[in-house]
CSV table of C-alpha atoms in Angstrom, one decimal:
chain,number,residue,atom,x,y,z
A,1,MET,CA,-13.8,3.5,11.4
A,2,LYS,CA,-11.5,0.6,11.6
A,3,ILE,CA,-10.8,-1.2,8.3
A,4,VAL,CA,-11.9,-4.6,9.7
A,5,GLU,CA,-15.2,-3.1,10.6
A,6,LYS,CA,-15.6,-1.7,7.1
A,7,LEU,CA,-14.8,-5.1,5.6
A,8,ARG,CA,-17.6,-6.7,7.7
A,9,ASN,CA,-20.2,-4.4,6.2
A,10,GLU,CA,-19.5,-4.4,2.4
A,11,LYS,CA,-17.1,-5.0,-0.4
A,12,ILE,CA,-14.7,-2.0,-0.2
A,13,VAL,CA,-12.7,0.1,-2.6
A,14,SER,CA,-9.6,1.8,-1.3
A,15,ILE,CA,-6.8,3.8,-3.0
A,16,GLU,CA,-3.2,4.4,-2.3
A,17,ILE,CA,-1.3,7.7,-3.1
A,18,ILE,CA,2.2,8.9,-2.7
A,19,PRO,CA,3.2,12.2,-1.0
A,20,PRO,CA,4.6,15.0,-3.2
A,21,LYS,CA,8.3,15.2,-3.7
A,22,ARG,CA,10.3,17.4,-1.3
A,23,GLY,CA,9.4,21.0,-1.8
A,24,GLU,CA,6.4,20.4,-4.0
A,25,ASP,CA,2.8,21.3,-3.0
A,26,VAL,CA,-0.2,19.0,-2.7
A,27,GLU,CA,-2.4,20.7,-5.4
A,28,LYS,CA,-1.9,17.8,-7.9
A,29,ILE,CA,-2.9,15.3,-5.2
A,30,PHE,CA,-6.0,17.3,-4.3
A,31,ALA,CA,-6.9,17.6,-8.0
A,32,THR,CA,-6.7,13.8,-8.4
A,33,LEU,CA,-8.6,13.0,-5.2
A,34,ASP,CA,-11.3,15.6,-5.9
A,35,LYS,CA,-12.3,13.5,-8.9
A,36,LEU,CA,-11.9,10.2,-7.1
A,37,MET,CA,-14.1,11.4,-4.2
A,38,ASP,CA,-17.1,11.2,-6.6
A,39,TYR,CA,-16.9,7.5,-5.9
A,40,ASN,CA,-17.5,5.6,-2.7
A,41,ILE,CA,-13.9,5.3,-1.5
A,42,SER,CA,-13.6,3.5,1.8
A,43,PHE,CA,-10.1,4.8,2.8
A,44,ILE,CA,-6.9,6.3,1.5
A,45,ASN,CA,-3.5,4.8,2.1
A,46,ILE,CA,-0.5,7.2,2.0
A,47,THR,CA,2.9,5.7,1.4
A,48,ARG,CA,6.0,6.7,3.4
A,49,HIS,CA,9.6,6.5,2.3
A,50,PRO,CA,12.5,5.7,4.6
A,51,SER,CA,15.4,8.2,5.2
A,52,GLU,CA,18.3,7.8,2.8
A,53,ILE,CA,21.8,9.0,2.7
A,54,ASP,CA,22.4,11.6,0.0
A,55,TYR,CA,25.5,13.6,-1.0
A,56,LEU,CA,25.0,17.3,-1.8
A,57,GLU,CA,27.5,19.7,-3.5
A,58,THR,CA,27.7,23.0,-1.6
A,59,GLU,CA,30.1,26.0,-1.6
A,60,ASN,CA,32.0,24.3,1.2
A,61,GLY,CA,32.3,21.0,-0.6
A,62,ILE,CA,30.3,17.8,-0.7
A,63,ILE,CA,28.3,17.0,2.4
A,64,LYS,CA,26.4,13.9,3.5
A,65,VAL,CA,22.8,14.4,4.5
A,66,GLN,CA,20.0,12.2,5.7
A,67,LYS,CA,16.7,13.0,4.0
A,68,ILE,CA,13.4,11.6,2.9
A,69,LYS,CA,12.7,12.2,-0.8
A,70,ARG,CA,8.9,12.3,-0.2
A,71,PRO,CA,8.2,13.6,3.3
A,72,GLY,CA,4.8,14.7,4.5
A,73,THR,CA,3.0,11.4,5.1
A,74,ILE,CA,1.7,12.6,8.6
A,75,GLY,CA,0.8,16.1,7.5
A,76,LEU,CA,-0.9,14.8,4.4
A,77,THR,CA,-2.9,12.4,6.6
A,78,ALA,CA,-4.2,15.2,8.6
A,79,ALA,CA,-4.9,17.4,5.5
A,80,LEU,CA,-6.9,14.6,3.8
A,81,MET,CA,-8.9,13.7,6.9
A,82,LYS,CA,-9.9,17.4,7.2
A,83,ARG,CA,-10.6,18.0,3.5
A,84,TYR,CA,-12.5,14.9,2.6
A,85,ASN,CA,-13.7,13.6,6.0
A,86,ILE,CA,-12.4,10.1,5.1
A,87,ASP,CA,-10.4,7.5,6.9
A,88,VAL,CA,-6.7,7.8,6.0
A,89,VAL,CA,-4.2,5.0,6.6
A,90,PRO,CA,-0.6,6.2,6.8
A,91,HIS,CA,2.2,3.8,6.1
A,92,LEU,CA,4.8,3.3,8.9
A,93,VAL,CA,8.2,2.3,7.6
A,94,CYS,CA,10.6,0.5,9.8
A,95,LYS,CA,13.8,1.3,8.0
A,96,GLY,CA,15.8,4.2,9.3
A,97,MET,CA,13.7,4.5,12.5
A,98,ASN,CA,14.2,3.8,16.1
A,99,LYS,CA,11.5,2.7,18.5
A,100,PHE,CA,11.3,5.9,20.4
A,101,GLU,CA,10.8,8.0,17.2
A,102,MET,CA,8.1,5.5,16.1
A,103,GLU,CA,6.3,5.7,19.4
A,104,ASP,CA,6.2,9.5,19.1
A,105,ILE,CA,4.7,9.2,15.6
A,106,LEU,CA,2.1,6.7,16.8
A,107,ILE,CA,1.2,9.0,19.7
A,108,ASP,CA,0.7,11.9,17.2
A,109,LEU,CA,-1.4,9.7,15.0
A,110,SER,CA,-3.5,8.7,18.0
A,111,ILE,CA,-4.1,12.3,19.0
A,112,MET,CA,-5.1,13.1,15.4
A,113,GLY,CA,-7.8,10.4,15.5
A,114,VAL,CA,-6.2,8.0,13.1
A,115,GLU,CA,-7.6,4.5,13.7
A,116,ASN,CA,-5.7,2.5,11.1
A,117,VAL,CA,-2.0,2.2,10.2
A,118,PHE,CA,-0.1,0.1,7.6
A,119,VAL,CA,3.2,-1.4,8.5
A,120,VAL,CA,6.0,-2.1,6.0
A,121,ARG,CA,9.6,-2.8,6.5
A,122,GLY,CA,10.9,-0.5,3.8
A,123,GLU,CA,13.6,-0.8,1.2
A,124,GLU,CA,17.2,-1.7,2.1
A,125,VAL,CA,18.8,0.3,-0.6
A,126,ASN,CA,20.9,3.3,0.5
A,127,SER,CA,19.0,3.5,3.8
A,128,VAL,CA,20.5,5.0,6.9
A,129,ALA,CA,22.3,2.8,9.4
A,130,LYS,CA,20.0,3.7,12.3
A,131,ASN,CA,17.4,1.0,12.7
A,132,ASP,CA,15.7,-0.7,15.6
A,133,TYR,CA,13.6,-3.1,13.5
A,134,LYS,CA,14.8,-6.2,11.7
A,135,TYR,CA,11.3,-7.2,10.4
A,136,ALA,CA,8.0,-5.5,10.0
A,137,SER,CA,6.6,-7.9,12.6
A,138,ASP,CA,8.7,-6.2,15.2
A,139,LEU,CA,6.8,-2.9,14.6
A,140,VAL,CA,3.5,-4.7,14.5
A,141,LYS,CA,4.3,-6.1,18.0
A,142,GLN,CA,5.2,-2.6,19.2
A,143,ILE,CA,1.9,-1.2,18.0
A,144,SER,CA,0.0,-4.1,19.4
A,145,ASP,CA,1.6,-3.5,22.8
A,146,MET,CA,0.6,0.1,22.7
A,147,ASN,CA,-2.9,-1.0,22.0
A,148,LYS,CA,-2.7,-2.8,25.3
A,149,GLY,CA,-1.2,0.2,27.1
A,150,LYS,CA,2.4,-1.1,27.0
A,151,TYR,CA,4.7,1.6,25.9
A,152,LEU,CA,8.4,1.2,25.6
A,153,TYR,CA,9.3,2.1,29.2
A,154,THR,CA,6.0,2.9,30.8
A,155,GLU,CA,2.3,2.0,31.1
A,156,ALA,CA,-0.1,4.5,29.5
A,157,LYS,CA,-3.5,4.9,28.0
A,158,PRO,CA,-4.0,2.2,25.3
A,159,THR,CA,-4.0,3.3,21.7
A,160,ASN,CA,-6.7,1.9,19.4
A,161,PHE,CA,-5.0,1.1,16.1
A,162,CYS,CA,-6.1,-1.4,13.5
A,163,ILE,CA,-2.9,-2.7,11.9
A,164,GLY,CA,-2.5,-3.5,8.3
A,165,VAL,CA,0.4,-5.4,6.7
A,166,ALA,CA,1.7,-6.3,3.2
A,167,GLY,CA,1.3,-9.7,1.6
A,168,TYR,CA,3.1,-11.0,-1.5
A,169,PRO,CA,1.1,-13.5,-3.6
A,170,GLU,CA,4.2,-14.1,-5.8
A,171,LYS,CA,6.5,-13.9,-2.7
A,172,HIS,CA,8.7,-11.1,-1.6
A,173,PHE,CA,11.7,-10.8,-3.9
A,174,GLU,CA,14.1,-11.4,-1.0
A,175,ALA,CA,12.4,-14.6,0.1
A,176,PRO,CA,13.8,-17.9,-1.2
A,177,ASN,CA,10.3,-19.3,-1.7
A,178,LEU,CA,6.6,-18.6,-0.9
A,179,ASP,CA,6.7,-21.0,2.1
A,180,VAL,CA,9.3,-18.9,3.8
A,181,ASP,CA,7.5,-15.7,2.9
A,182,LEU,CA,4.3,-17.0,4.4
A,183,ARG,CA,6.1,-17.8,7.6
A,184,PHE,CA,7.1,-14.2,7.9
A,185,LEU,CA,3.5,-13.1,7.1
A,186,LYS,CA,2.2,-15.5,9.8
A,187,GLN,CA,4.6,-13.8,12.3
A,188,LYS,CA,3.1,-10.4,11.5
A,189,VAL,CA,-0.4,-11.8,12.0
A,190,ASP,CA,0.6,-13.5,15.3
A,191,ASN,CA,2.1,-10.2,16.5
A,192,GLY,CA,-1.2,-8.4,16.0
A,193,ALA,CA,-1.9,-7.6,12.3
A,194,ASP,CA,-5.6,-7.2,11.5
A,195,PHE,CA,-5.7,-7.1,7.7
A,196,ILE,CA,-3.5,-7.7,4.7
A,197,ILE,CA,-3.2,-5.7,1.5
A,198,THR,CA,-1.3,-7.6,-1.2
A,199,GLN,CA,1.3,-6.5,-3.6
A,200,MET,CA,-0.3,-5.8,-7.0
A,201,VAL,CA,-1.7,-8.8,-8.7
A,202,PHE,CA,-2.6,-9.3,-12.4
A,203,ASP,CA,-4.0,-12.8,-12.2
A,204,ALA,CA,-7.0,-13.7,-10.0
A,205,ALA,CA,-5.8,-17.3,-9.9
A,206,ILE,CA,-2.6,-16.2,-8.2
A,207,TYR,CA,-4.6,-14.3,-5.5
A,208,GLU,CA,-6.9,-17.2,-5.0
A,209,LYS,CA,-4.1,-19.7,-4.5
A,210,PHE,CA,-2.3,-17.2,-2.2
A,211,VAL,CA,-5.4,-17.0,0.0
A,212,GLU,CA,-5.7,-20.7,0.1
A,213,ARG,CA,-2.1,-21.1,1.3
A,214,THR,CA,-2.5,-18.4,3.9
A,215,ARG,CA,-5.5,-20.2,5.3
A,216,ASP,CA,-3.6,-23.5,5.3
A,217,VAL,CA,-0.9,-22.0,7.6
A,218,GLY,CA,-3.5,-20.4,10.0
A,219,ILE,CA,-3.8,-16.9,8.6
A,220,ASN,CA,-7.4,-16.0,8.9
A,221,ILE,CA,-7.6,-12.2,8.6
A,222,PRO,CA,-9.0,-10.3,5.6
A,223,ILE,CA,-6.8,-10.2,2.5
A,224,ILE,CA,-7.4,-7.3,0.1
A,225,PRO,CA,-5.9,-7.7,-3.4
A,226,GLY,CA,-3.8,-4.8,-4.6
A,227,ILE,CA,-4.7,-3.6,-8.1
A,228,LYS,CA,-2.6,-1.4,-10.5
A,229,PRO,CA,-4.3,-0.3,-13.7
A,230,VAL,CA,-1.7,-0.7,-16.5
A,231,VAL,CA,-2.6,1.4,-19.5
A,232,SER,CA,0.5,1.5,-21.6
A,233,LYS,CA,2.9,-0.8,-23.3
A,234,LYS,CA,5.8,0.7,-21.5
A,235,SER,CA,4.3,-0.2,-18.1
A,236,ILE,CA,3.9,-3.9,-18.9
A,237,TYR,CA,7.7,-4.1,-19.0
A,238,SER,CA,8.6,-1.6,-16.3
A,239,ILE,CA,6.2,-2.8,-13.6
A,240,PRO,CA,7.4,-6.4,-13.4
A,241,LYS,CA,11.0,-5.2,-13.2
A,242,LYS,CA,10.3,-2.8,-10.3
A,243,PHE,CA,7.7,-4.8,-8.4
A,244,PHE,CA,8.7,-8.4,-9.2
A,245,VAL,CA,5.3,-9.5,-10.4
A,246,ASN,CA,4.0,-11.3,-13.5
A,247,ILE,CA,1.7,-10.0,-16.1
A,248,PRO,CA,-0.5,-12.5,-18.0
A,249,GLN,CA,0.7,-13.3,-21.6
A,250,LYS,CA,-2.8,-12.7,-23.1
A,251,PHE,CA,-2.9,-9.1,-21.7
A,252,VAL,CA,0.7,-8.5,-22.9
A,253,GLU,CA,-0.2,-9.7,-26.4
A,254,GLU,CA,-3.3,-7.4,-26.5
A,255,MET,CA,-1.3,-4.4,-25.5
A,256,GLU,CA,1.4,-5.2,-28.0
A,257,GLU,CA,-1.2,-5.2,-30.8
A,258,ALA,CA,-2.6,-1.8,-29.8
A,259,ASN,CA,-2.1,0.9,-32.5
A,260,SER,CA,-2.4,4.0,-30.3
A,261,GLU,CA,-2.1,5.3,-26.8
A,262,THR,CA,-5.9,5.5,-26.6
A,263,GLU,CA,-6.2,1.9,-27.6
A,264,GLU,CA,-3.6,0.9,-25.0
A,265,PHE,CA,-5.6,2.9,-22.4
A,266,ASP,CA,-8.9,1.2,-23.2
A,267,ILE,CA,-7.3,-2.3,-23.2
A,268,GLY,CA,-5.7,-1.7,-19.8
A,269,VAL,CA,-8.9,-0.4,-18.3
A,270,ARG,CA,-11.0,-3.2,-19.6
A,271,PHE,CA,-8.4,-5.8,-18.3
A,272,THR,CA,-8.5,-4.1,-14.9
A,273,VAL,CA,-12.3,-4.2,-14.7
A,274,GLU,CA,-12.5,-7.8,-15.7
A,275,LEU,CA,-9.7,-8.7,-13.2
A,276,ILE,CA,-11.6,-6.9,-10.4
A,277,GLU,CA,-14.8,-8.7,-11.2
A,278,THR,CA,-13.1,-12.1,-11.1
A,279,LEU,CA,-11.3,-11.3,-7.9
A,280,LEU,CA,-14.6,-10.4,-6.2
A,281,GLU,CA,-16.3,-13.6,-7.6
A,282,LYS,CA,-13.4,-15.5,-5.9
A,283,GLY,CA,-14.2,-14.0,-2.6
A,284,ALA,CA,-12.0,-10.9,-2.3
A,285,PRO,CA,-13.4,-8.6,0.4
A,286,GLY,CA,-12.8,-5.6,-1.8
A,287,ILE,CA,-10.0,-4.0,-3.8
A,288,HIS,CA,-7.1,-1.7,-3.2
A,289,ILE,CA,-6.0,0.5,-6.1
A,290,PHE,CA,-2.5,1.8,-6.4
A,291,THR,CA,-2.9,5.2,-8.1
A,292,MET,CA,0.8,6.3,-8.3
A,293,GLY,CA,-0.6,9.8,-8.2
A,294,ARG,CA,-2.7,9.3,-11.4
A,295,GLY,CA,-6.4,9.6,-11.5
A,296,GLU,CA,-7.7,9.3,-15.1
A,297,GLU,CA,-7.5,5.5,-15.4
A,298,VAL,CA,-8.6,4.9,-11.9
A,299,CYS,CA,-11.7,7.1,-12.4
A,300,LYS,CA,-12.5,5.2,-15.6
A,301,VAL,CA,-12.2,1.8,-13.9
A,302,LEU,CA,-14.4,3.0,-11.0
A,303,LYS,CA,-17.0,4.4,-13.5
A,304,LEU,CA,-17.2,1.1,-15.3
A,305,LEU,CA,-17.4,-0.9,-12.0
A,306,ARG,CA,-20.3,1.3,-11.0
A,307,GLU,CA,-22.1,1.2,-14.3
A,308,GLY,CA,-21.7,-2.6,-14.4
A,309,GLY,CA,-23.1,-3.1,-10.9
A,310,ILE,CA,-19.8,-4.9,-10.0
A,311,LEU,CA,-19.1,-2.7,-7.0
A,312,ASN,CA,-21.1,-0.2,-5.0
A,313,VAL,CA,-18.9,2.8,-5.9
């Protein structure tokens, strides 16, 4: 089912996972998801990483290779659809791709029965030179054209993808300000995006203000807030550095006063549940949880949401 159809029916809960590292199996992912499937999960997002240039030392000297550190997004999509009979939404990353390669991937996904995709530009760092996309909106336009039967150099049977894109309530770190960032988001919507999942937010007021500003510039598609349970002191410092987000001072102080890892875990889970409850009260159409491959804290959050009647999970 398309994500926009799910959003019309109920408040949803979705989760995001990362593929295993190159050469690793998927058993850890299955073990995590087996527990999470006890809850009413609407769909699973699977991230994808762009190709990067790496230098490997061999018997014949150092060679330059192009590789993806975490391949397997498409294969994992098929595996999870089969194993759990659930809607799976693969990420499509612009960086390091040309339009013909992407069209082939989209054709494969359509054949597999995938109805939803999530478009991101991808990181600039150490990416390969090959690239046909300047912005994520360029790929959104290509997918939208395929939905109309317009392939790169031919007319063909239309695809039927529901297109998701990323939004940044505290602006993308490369944007000079939120106004400019919203202009780029509006372009993605104008080119055919159907729903937005935000970067992780830790303050419901920031999400609420972001939604207001998107509506002011004519963006009227659903906006699902991204949630990351933070259950350690270490994470309250590492996450802002990596993802360019702010964590409320009150939460930081509570975590700093914790005397054990168990106490940190409990404080983080409680904060996450309260945040989700507030977001839903402010009109969020559901929540999207970044698992980072971890399941314990996510299961605890979902358990408390269910027991409190906050969400039908």
